[in-house]
Amino acid sequence: MVKKVVSGNYAAAYAAKHARVEVVAAYPITPQTSIIEKIAEFIANGESDIQYVPVESEHSAMAACIGASATGARAFTATSAQGLALMHEMLHWASGARLPIVMVDVNRAMAPPWSVWDDQTDSLAQRDTGWMQFYAENNQEVYDGVLMAFKVAEHKDVQLPAMIIESAFILSHTYAIVDMPPQEEIDEFLPPRKPLYTLTDFDNPIAVGALATPADYYEFRYKIAKAMEKAKEVIKEVGKEFGERFGRDYSQMIELYKTEDADIVFMGMGSLMGTVKEAVDVLRREGYKVGAAKVRWFRPFPSEELYELAKNVQGIAVLDRNFSFGQEGILFNEAKGVLYNTDAKPIMKDYIVGIGGRDFTVEDVKKIANDMLKIVESGKLDEEVDWFHLKR
Amino acid sequence: MAVRKPPITTREYWAPGHAACAGCGCAIVMRLATKAFSEAMEEKYGDPDAFAIAHATGCMEVVSAVFPYTAWKAPWIHVAFENAAAAASGVEAAWKKLGYKGKILAFAGDGGTADIGLQALSGMLERRHNVVYIMYDNEAYMNTGIQRSSSTPYGAWTTTSPPGKYSIGEDKPKKWVALIAAAHMVPYVATASIADPYDFYRKVKKAAKVDGPAFIQVQGTCVPGWRVPPEKSVEVARLAIETGVWPLFEIENGDFRNIKFQRFPKDGKFKKPIEEYLKLQGRFKHLLKNPEAIQQLKEQIKEMWKVLGKEVELP
């Protein structure tokens, strides 16, 4: 096991290299750029023989990844915010064409106002594109996530693209220790891709991207829906195998932290959950019975795991570093929906935190704990959505 | 007895049964281009099948692949409208990485090339991907129902450039993407026409055999879009050449000083007036009543030839 002190972005680049990615097509954007810079460096140094296509836009980046993946190669790209939005059309295309492309998105706030800081709305706005989404809490999870994502995406019953998501600067540019298994062990975990169809079968040529009339389109969508369902099983299997091989278990789509006897649970995604876990430790020392639930995979959504958690707690404070205008925080909205037809009815409140890179601290979590405990004790929800940091 | 090799291969990659209109000029492009490409692959790599096709959204994409059928006898991928060049770049990169020999062929119409796909095309050319990009130019957005593109000629009727009391129809000169492509100083750029299949065939083969990117802009008649009878499809394209409306040329490595011309009158004097070309087509019907606009069109055509380094006379 090699330990390297790397940024989240470098962790992503090393993971792409160790996953033996064959084609990278990418375009620079802050704060993603150092991922593709590092990959270009690997190639320049002779450490990697990735075919790197320095495209002229993110839209073309994904189009080129689609072309490469359909040809049979293992394809990778990375982007952020505006770049991800520019790719949007192609995201649908990648999943519709059932191509196991893996992409790292560095969460960054959408403009205007112009911002380069952390915010989950860019990736969550892509939730209906048919991509799996994994939110990393730390640099290690960025690295592990990329390796696992290829294995899940390329599974014969899944064949869908996956997005590994990390926070702008908080992870992308912050250095931390990352364990990197020996290449042979990674190769055993992630053997070369075995595509079901390729553009290189000249005896039985395929046509990708045909027109489907209303008589057939419907079934194509159903198959993607089933593949996404199946992906839940595959994610758990792969996460378990990853744990057995490398000592970090990802068999749970929601990571639970001190939730066994918790009255209230903080639920969220990504790097902010590191802060939350620390706050849970502090609060526990002060006698609060609180825990944390980190949603690792947002797509497919871990509905069953959420139900198992929700039926045993009194309150869930959802921490949304994102917002859907005209509605509410996106994780909150999804979680409520999942629980509606069940007997699990914890009180739920949505705290809009950290948007646009606003600092989110242990003190903030303590305030939220006190607010939530008051609500749980009184049984009265003052408001569903709390713009927590608002300057009043 | 020696059997003479046919001038055009008998191999087919564009199967009958596709849904193109009767008389479609662009369907001729698809058939000829793939034949020529395969012949080039056979000559260069000993394998006529050593290619894949990336196709932009458009007429030829829609008519050729309606699930569960395909008219293509070669591996084929369609990735949206604006990015045949980008998709082809990715296919080519993977091709190289996975160790396949051969070349990638990209098809896109004039909308998918001159307008929405221009950026991706520029990127593909500049990055020197081993791709032949064929722009089948029917001079408007025909698949969506005849809307003007930047490749629509001056004076043409389209549904978004309708002639009227305050309009002569399309009021901008045609944009020549071949010249933009040549400015990338790529190994090979050419224009071609369905009315000269041997010339087109030769050019596709040449493009397929060069190392690096090549671009061909080929005019293909649109029967409903140009409002011509199906049986006049090739005739009208021939008139485009003979009246000086459609230049046939080759530019290698961006060398604008040494453009090679085909079917160019030695004295620079075109014998047939452009009116002969115009009057066959319903899209120019209104123009025949407007001598000023026709004069304007002639001036633009002369300007275009001047850019190519030729002084021409149009009757």
CSV table of C-alpha atoms in Angstrom, one decimal, chain A residues 21-23 49-51 53-57 59-60 63-68 70-73 89-90 93 198-203 205-213 216 220, chain B residues 49-52 57 61-62 65-70 72-83 86-87 89-91 93-98 100 119-120 123-124 127 129:
chain,number,residue,atom,x,y,z
A,21,VAL,CA,-8.1,4.4,-18.5
A,22,GLU,CA,-7.5,4.2,-22.2
A,23,VAL,CA,-9.0,7.5,-23.5
A,49,ASP,CA,-0.1,5.7,-22.3
A,50,ILE,CA,-3.6,7.1,-22.1
A,51,GLN,CA,-4.8,8.6,-25.4
A,53,VAL,CA,-7.8,14.3,-26.6
A,54,PRO,CA,-7.6,17.9,-25.6
A,55,VAL,CA,-11.0,18.9,-26.9
A,56,GLU,CA,-12.3,22.4,-27.6
A,57,SER,CA,-15.2,22.2,-25.2
A,59,HIS,CA,-19.6,19.2,-25.0
A,60,SER,CA,-17.0,17.7,-27.3
A,63,ALA,CA,-19.0,13.4,-27.3
A,64,ALA,CA,-15.4,12.1,-27.7
A,65,CYS,CA,-15.8,10.0,-24.6
A,66,ILE,CA,-18.9,8.5,-26.0
A,67,GLY,CA,-17.1,7.8,-29.3
A,68,ALA,CA,-14.2,6.2,-27.5
A,70,ALA,CA,-18.6,2.9,-28.0
A,71,THR,CA,-15.4,1.8,-29.7
A,72,GLY,CA,-14.6,-0.3,-26.7
A,73,ALA,CA,-12.1,1.8,-24.7
A,89,GLU,CA,-27.1,17.0,-23.7
A,90,MET,CA,-24.2,14.5,-24.0
A,93,TRP,CA,-26.5,10.5,-24.6
A,198,THR,CA,-18.0,-2.2,-30.0
A,199,LEU,CA,-17.6,-0.2,-33.2
A,200,THR,CA,-14.8,-2.6,-34.1
A,201,ASP,CA,-16.8,-5.7,-35.0
A,202,PHE,CA,-16.6,-5.5,-38.8
A,203,ASP,CA,-18.3,-8.8,-39.4
A,205,PRO,CA,-21.3,-4.0,-37.5
A,206,ILE,CA,-23.6,-2.2,-35.1
A,207,ALA,CA,-25.4,1.0,-35.4
A,208,VAL,CA,-25.4,3.2,-32.2
A,209,GLY,CA,-27.8,6.0,-31.7
A,210,ALA,CA,-30.6,4.9,-34.1
A,211,LEU,CA,-34.1,6.4,-34.1
A,212,ALA,CA,-36.7,4.7,-32.0
A,213,THR,CA,-40.4,5.3,-32.7
A,216,ASP,CA,-39.8,1.1,-29.0
A,220,PHE,CA,-35.3,1.5,-24.0
B,49,ASP,CA,-13.8,-3.0,-43.9
B,50,ALA,CA,-11.2,-1.1,-41.8
B,51,PHE,CA,-13.4,1.9,-41.0
B,52,ALA,CA,-16.2,3.1,-38.8
B,57,THR,CA,-28.0,14.2,-36.7
B,61,GLU,CA,-28.9,9.8,-40.1
B,62,VAL,CA,-32.6,9.7,-39.6
B,65,ALA,CA,-31.1,3.9,-38.8
B,66,VAL,CA,-34.7,3.4,-37.6
B,67,PHE,CA,-34.6,0.8,-34.9
B,68,PRO,CA,-34.3,-2.2,-35.3
B,69,TYR,CA,-33.0,-1.6,-38.8
B,70,THR,CA,-29.9,0.0,-40.2
B,72,TRP,CA,-25.1,0.7,-42.7
B,73,LYS,CA,-22.9,-2.3,-43.3
B,74,ALA,CA,-20.1,-0.7,-41.4
B,75,PRO,CA,-19.8,0.1,-37.7
B,76,TRP,CA,-21.8,3.4,-37.3
B,77,ILE,CA,-22.4,5.8,-34.4
B,78,HIS,CA,-24.7,8.8,-34.2
B,79,VAL,CA,-24.0,11.2,-31.4
B,80,ALA,CA,-26.2,14.2,-31.7
B,81,PHE,CA,-26.2,17.2,-34.1
B,82,GLU,CA,-23.2,19.4,-33.3
B,83,ASN,CA,-20.5,16.8,-32.7
B,86,ALA,CA,-15.9,15.3,-31.7
B,87,ALA,CA,-17.5,11.8,-31.7
B,89,SER,CA,-12.2,12.2,-32.6
B,90,GLY,CA,-13.1,9.9,-29.7
B,91,VAL,CA,-13.6,6.9,-31.9
B,93,ALA,CA,-8.5,8.0,-30.3
B,94,ALA,CA,-9.8,4.7,-29.1
B,95,TRP,CA,-9.1,3.1,-32.4
B,96,LYS,CA,-5.5,4.1,-32.1
B,97,LYS,CA,-5.2,3.1,-28.4
B,98,LEU,CA,-6.8,-0.3,-29.1
B,100,TYR,CA,-6.9,-1.0,-35.0
B,119,GLN,CA,-16.5,24.4,-33.4
B,120,ALA,CA,-16.2,20.6,-33.1
B,123,GLY,CA,-11.2,21.1,-33.0
B,124,MET,CA,-11.0,17.8,-34.9
B,127,ARG,CA,-5.9,18.2,-33.4
B,129,HIS,CA,-7.3,13.3,-36.0
